[in-house]
């Protein structure tokens, strides 16, 4: 299974990707997580990405595309993958298509998560993330068993720099202008499945599973 999750910031892409990738036994490839790991590790890639991420802008395509190409060349991605946060504009989608064409393969499904903007602001202001395993929580909607600590590995949770309200509003503008056109692109390719991403996490997962099964 080769799948892509598309949706605005805070739609629950990371949350659902974690669950679905584990159910499907394929790696979750999150460009946001890879960038954040590089920023906290102080790598060259992290230095290139940080200023864009802090503003809520997209990291330039040449940087992002090269990173994804490397990641998809790793052995565990040969049997399939779930992309979270990539592609993010039509140019990245064309690049992905080229990469998969070279391997004589293609995507099976692009799952669009829909949620309204006020819900996004609520979700992101309460988000807490684990720097160790990447799992995301919410202080009200999906709280860890012990406040501020990851259930999986006991690591202290942190709040993302780009989750301040004004940066969230800017990320929503970037989504509308640059990422939303992808939805039409994939609709034309016959790959799009759209679900509502409001309601409890488990209900969204059930909708996602049904939508993926419908495209298999
Ligand atoms: P990225 O990390 O991809 O951020 P994003 O797309 O803005 O998405 P988020 O991670 O904010 O939200 P999500 O949809 O994953 O929601 P989550 O599951 O966490 O990108 C960050 C930055 O990196 C970009 O701005 C850019 O600079 C750069 N970047 C990344 N990819 C790039 C690319 N391809 N090209 C260029 N630049 C790139 O959930 C959010 C919260 O809601 C959590 O607290 C969660 O617990 C809660 N929640 C989830 N589901 C529910 C539910 N059903 N009900 C209630 N609460 C819920
Ligand atoms: Zn963790």
Short mmCIF file of C-alpha atoms and ligand atoms in Angstrom, two decimals:
data_model
loop_
_atom_site.label_atom_id
_atom_site.label_comp_id
_atom_site.label_asym_id
_atom_site.label_seq_id
_atom_site.Cartn_x
_atom_site.Cartn_y
_atom_site.Cartn_z
CA UNK A 1 0.00 0.00 0.00
CA UNK A 2 1.34 3.40 -1.04
CA UNK A 3 -0.78 6.13 0.44
CA UNK A 4 -0.73 9.88 1.06
CA UNK A 5 -2.57 11.85 3.75
CA UNK A 6 -3.57 15.42 2.83
CA UNK A 7 -5.29 17.95 5.06
CA UNK A 8 -4.83 21.27 6.80
CA UNK A 9 -2.58 21.67 9.84
CA UNK A 10 -4.25 20.04 12.82
CA UNK A 11 -6.54 17.81 10.73
CA UNK A 12 -5.11 14.79 12.51
CA UNK A 13 -2.76 13.54 9.77
CA UNK A 14 -0.02 12.59 12.25
CA UNK A 15 -2.49 10.97 14.65
CA UNK A 16 -4.15 8.88 11.95
CA UNK A 17 -0.88 8.10 10.14
CA UNK A 18 0.54 6.57 13.31
CA UNK A 19 -2.48 4.26 13.75
CA UNK A 20 -2.97 3.35 10.07
CA UNK A 21 0.73 2.71 9.36
CA UNK A 22 0.91 0.31 12.27
CA UNK A 23 -2.30 -1.50 11.18
CA UNK A 24 -1.05 -1.76 7.59
CA UNK A 25 2.52 -2.71 8.69
CA UNK A 26 4.08 0.02 6.55
CA UNK A 27 6.33 2.89 7.64
CA UNK A 28 4.84 6.31 8.31
CA UNK A 29 6.93 8.93 6.51
CA UNK A 30 6.24 12.37 7.97
CA UNK A 31 8.24 15.20 6.42
CA UNK A 32 7.35 17.45 9.39
CA UNK A 33 8.75 14.86 11.86
CA UNK A 34 11.92 14.37 9.81
CA UNK A 35 12.48 18.15 9.62
CA UNK A 36 11.87 18.56 13.38
CA UNK A 37 14.32 15.75 14.21
CA UNK A 38 16.93 17.52 12.05
CA UNK A 39 16.24 20.88 13.69
CA UNK A 40 16.65 19.45 17.19
CA UNK A 41 19.74 17.49 16.09
CA UNK A 42 21.29 20.70 14.67
CA UNK A 43 22.05 19.11 11.26
CA UNK A 44 22.67 21.06 8.02
CA UNK A 45 19.20 20.05 6.81
CA UNK A 46 17.71 21.29 10.09
CA UNK A 47 19.48 24.64 9.73
CA UNK A 48 18.07 25.05 6.21
CA UNK A 49 14.52 24.17 7.30
CA UNK A 50 14.18 25.97 10.64
CA UNK A 51 13.49 29.55 9.53
CA UNK A 52 10.73 28.42 7.15
CA UNK A 53 9.13 26.15 9.74
CA UNK A 54 9.15 28.80 12.47
CA UNK A 55 7.29 31.17 10.14
CA UNK A 56 4.86 28.46 9.02
CA UNK A 57 6.08 28.62 5.41
CA UNK A 58 6.95 25.63 3.24
CA UNK A 59 10.59 24.54 3.15
CA UNK A 60 11.87 24.93 -0.48
CA UNK A 61 10.95 22.05 -2.77
CA UNK A 62 14.52 21.08 -3.70
CA UNK A 63 15.37 20.49 -0.02
CA UNK A 64 12.15 18.60 0.71
CA UNK A 65 12.16 16.48 -2.45
CA UNK A 66 15.76 15.32 -1.93
CA UNK A 67 14.97 14.34 1.65
CA UNK A 68 11.90 12.32 0.64
CA UNK A 69 13.81 10.60 -2.16
CA UNK A 70 16.43 9.43 0.35
CA UNK A 71 13.78 8.25 2.80
CA UNK A 72 11.81 6.28 0.19
CA UNK A 73 15.01 4.60 -1.01
CA UNK A 74 15.40 2.93 2.41
CA UNK A 75 14.57 -0.77 2.49
CA UNK A 76 11.52 -0.56 4.72
CA UNK A 77 9.67 1.61 2.18
CA UNK A 78 9.96 -0.98 -0.59
CA UNK A 79 6.78 -2.79 0.48
CA UNK A 80 4.81 0.46 0.86
CA UNK A 81 4.53 3.65 2.91
CA UNK A 82 2.13 6.18 4.32
CA UNK A 83 3.19 9.74 3.54
CA UNK A 84 2.11 12.40 6.07
CA UNK A 85 2.71 16.02 5.02
CA UNK A 86 4.17 15.31 1.58
CA UNK A 87 3.42 16.25 -1.15
CA UNK A 88 2.43 19.74 -0.12
CA UNK A 89 2.05 21.45 -3.52
CA UNK A 90 1.55 20.36 -7.11
CA UNK A 91 5.29 20.54 -7.93
CA UNK A 92 6.06 18.07 -5.11
CA UNK A 93 3.26 15.80 -6.36
CA UNK A 94 4.81 15.78 -9.84
CA UNK A 95 8.21 14.94 -8.32
CA UNK A 96 6.71 12.07 -6.31
CA UNK A 97 5.04 10.74 -9.43
CA UNK A 98 8.41 10.80 -11.22
CA UNK A 99 10.14 8.98 -8.33
CA UNK A 100 7.49 6.23 -8.31
CA UNK A 101 7.45 5.96 -12.12
CA UNK A 102 11.18 5.20 -11.98
CA UNK A 103 10.40 2.31 -9.62
CA UNK A 104 7.59 1.17 -11.92
CA UNK A 105 4.98 1.79 -9.29
CA UNK A 106 2.46 4.42 -8.19
CA UNK A 107 0.16 5.56 -5.40
CA UNK A 108 -2.88 3.51 -4.37
CA UNK A 109 -4.81 6.22 -2.55
CA UNK A 110 -4.70 9.85 -1.40
CA UNK A 111 -6.82 10.36 1.69
CA UNK A 112 -8.04 13.91 2.31
CA UNK A 113 -8.94 14.80 5.93
CA UNK A 114 -11.47 17.66 6.14
CA UNK A 115 -11.94 19.79 9.22
CA UNK A 116 -13.01 23.41 9.77
CA UNK A 117 -10.53 26.12 10.69
CA UNK A 118 -11.82 26.96 14.18
CA UNK A 119 -11.47 23.29 15.17
CA UNK A 120 -7.88 23.39 13.86
CA UNK A 121 -7.01 26.33 16.11
CA UNK A 122 -8.46 24.50 19.17
CA UNK A 123 -6.61 21.30 18.34
CA UNK A 124 -3.23 22.93 17.78
CA UNK A 125 -3.32 25.13 20.88
CA UNK A 126 -3.74 21.97 23.01
CA UNK A 127 -1.33 19.72 21.13
CA UNK A 128 1.62 18.15 22.94
CA UNK A 129 4.18 16.00 21.10
CA UNK A 130 6.74 13.36 22.09
CA UNK A 131 10.27 14.21 20.86
CA UNK A 132 11.25 10.54 21.19
CA UNK A 133 8.58 8.56 19.28
CA UNK A 134 6.66 11.38 17.54
CA UNK A 135 3.30 10.44 19.06
CA UNK A 136 0.94 13.42 19.46
CA UNK A 137 -1.51 14.06 22.28
CA UNK A 138 -4.05 16.76 23.14
CA UNK A 139 -4.46 18.15 26.65
CA UNK A 140 -8.27 17.67 26.48
CA UNK A 141 -9.12 15.36 23.56
CA UNK A 142 -6.35 12.76 23.76
CA UNK A 143 -4.49 13.21 27.03
CA UNK A 144 -1.61 10.95 28.08
CA UNK A 145 -2.14 8.77 31.17
CA UNK A 146 0.28 10.96 33.16
CA UNK A 147 0.11 14.69 32.43
CA UNK A 148 2.97 15.88 30.23
CA UNK A 149 4.57 12.42 29.76
CA UNK A 150 4.49 10.04 26.75
CA UNK A 151 2.58 6.76 27.40
CA UNK A 152 4.93 4.84 25.09
CA UNK A 153 8.34 5.76 26.47
CA UNK A 154 7.98 8.08 29.48
CA UNK A 155 9.57 11.06 27.63
CA UNK A 156 8.49 14.61 28.61
CA UNK A 157 6.13 16.10 25.99
CA UNK A 158 6.72 19.50 24.36
CA UNK A 159 4.68 22.16 22.57
CA UNK A 160 5.64 22.96 18.96
CA UNK A 161 7.01 26.43 18.17
CA UNK A 162 4.71 26.80 15.16
CA UNK A 163 1.54 26.19 17.20
CA UNK A 164 1.18 29.82 18.32
CA UNK A 165 -2.16 31.14 17.08
CA UNK A 166 -0.78 33.69 14.56
CA UNK A 167 1.55 31.09 13.04
CA UNK A 168 -1.34 28.61 12.85
CA UNK A 169 -3.40 31.22 10.93
CA UNK A 170 -0.49 31.69 8.51
CA UNK A 171 -0.12 27.90 8.05
CA UNK A 172 -3.83 27.77 7.18
CA UNK A 173 -3.29 30.47 4.49
CA UNK A 174 -0.37 28.49 3.09
CA UNK A 175 -2.56 25.37 3.04
CA UNK A 176 -5.37 27.15 1.16
CA UNK A 177 -3.03 28.71 -1.39
CA UNK A 178 -0.44 26.01 -2.01
CA UNK A 179 -1.70 22.65 -0.75
CA UNK A 180 -5.46 22.70 -1.45
CA UNK A 181 -4.87 22.60 -5.27
CA UNK A 182 -3.41 19.10 -4.71
CA UNK A 183 -6.87 17.82 -3.91
CA UNK A 184 -8.03 18.57 -7.45
CA UNK A 185 -4.79 17.22 -8.89
CA UNK A 186 -5.37 13.84 -7.21
CA UNK A 187 -9.06 13.86 -8.01
CA UNK A 188 -8.14 14.05 -11.70
CA UNK A 189 -5.74 11.14 -11.18
CA UNK A 190 -8.62 9.09 -9.71
CA UNK A 191 -6.78 8.60 -6.41
CA UNK A 192 -8.72 10.85 -4.06
CA UNK A 193 -10.83 9.69 -1.11
CA UNK A 194 -12.22 12.42 1.17
CA UNK A 195 -13.45 11.92 4.74
CA UNK A 196 -14.57 14.16 7.57
CA UNK A 197 -11.89 14.39 10.25
CA UNK A 198 -14.14 15.72 13.01
CA UNK A 199 -15.40 13.54 15.84
CA UNK A 200 -13.44 11.14 18.06
CA UNK A 201 -10.08 9.81 16.81
CA UNK A 202 -11.42 6.22 16.61
CA UNK A 203 -14.34 7.31 14.42
CA UNK A 204 -12.02 9.13 12.04
CA UNK A 205 -9.82 6.00 11.89
CA UNK A 206 -12.86 3.86 11.00
CA UNK A 207 -13.77 6.28 8.16
CA UNK A 208 -10.16 6.25 6.95
CA UNK A 209 -10.02 2.44 6.94
CA UNK A 210 -13.27 2.23 4.95
CA UNK A 211 -12.04 4.83 2.44
CA UNK A 212 -8.71 3.03 1.96
CA UNK A 213 -10.44 -0.34 1.56
CA UNK A 214 -12.66 1.22 -1.13
CA UNK A 215 -9.56 2.18 -3.16
CA UNK A 216 -7.74 -1.15 -2.92
P1 LIG B 1 3.84 19.28 9.56
O1 LIG B 1 4.48 18.70 10.75
O2 LIG B 1 3.49 18.40 8.44
O3 LIG B 1 2.59 20.14 10.08
P2 LIG B 1 1.12 20.33 9.52
O4 LIG B 1 0.79 19.83 8.17
O5 LIG B 1 0.86 21.77 9.76
O6 LIG B 1 0.29 19.38 10.34
P3 LIG B 1 0.31 19.19 11.85
O7 LIG B 1 1.41 18.30 12.26
O8 LIG B 1 0.21 20.53 12.53
O9 LIG B 1 -1.12 18.53 12.08
P4 LIG B 1 -1.66 17.06 11.84
O10 LIG B 1 -2.67 17.10 10.74
O11 LIG B 1 -0.56 16.06 11.72
O12 LIG B 1 -2.46 16.89 13.19
P5 LIG B 1 -2.11 16.02 14.50
O13 LIG B 1 -2.38 14.57 14.24
O14 LIG B 1 -0.80 16.40 15.06
O15 LIG B 1 4.76 20.45 8.96
C1 LIG B 1 5.37 21.42 9.77
C2 LIG B 1 6.24 22.33 8.93
O16 LIG B 1 7.28 21.55 8.30
C3 LIG B 1 5.54 23.03 7.77
O17 LIG B 1 4.90 24.23 8.18
C4 LIG B 1 6.71 23.26 6.82
O18 LIG B 1 7.49 24.38 7.23
C5 LIG B 1 7.54 22.00 6.98
N1 LIG B 1 7.16 20.96 6.02
C6 LIG B 1 6.63 19.72 6.31
N2 LIG B 1 6.39 19.04 5.19
C7 LIG B 1 6.75 19.84 4.16
C8 LIG B 1 6.71 19.69 2.74
N3 LIG B 1 6.25 18.58 2.15
N4 LIG B 1 7.18 20.72 1.99
C9 LIG B 1 7.66 21.85 2.55
N5 LIG B 1 7.69 22.07 3.89
C10 LIG B 1 7.24 21.06 4.69
O19 LIG B 1 -3.31 16.54 15.45
C11 LIG B 1 -3.33 17.88 15.93
C12 LIG B 1 -3.89 17.90 17.37
O20 LIG B 1 -5.27 17.51 17.35
C13 LIG B 1 -3.19 16.92 18.34
O21 LIG B 1 -3.15 17.50 19.60
C14 LIG B 1 -4.13 15.69 18.35
O22 LIG B 1 -4.06 14.99 19.58
C15 LIG B 1 -5.50 16.34 18.15
N6 LIG B 1 -6.43 15.50 17.40
C16 LIG B 1 -6.15 14.67 16.34
N7 LIG B 1 -7.29 14.07 15.91
C17 LIG B 1 -8.30 14.54 16.71
C18 LIG B 1 -9.71 14.30 16.75
N8 LIG B 1 -10.30 13.45 15.89
N9 LIG B 1 -10.45 14.96 17.68
C19 LIG B 1 -9.85 15.81 18.55
N10 LIG B 1 -8.51 16.07 18.56
C20 LIG B 1 -7.75 15.44 17.65
ZN1 LIG B 2 6.98 8.89 22.95
#
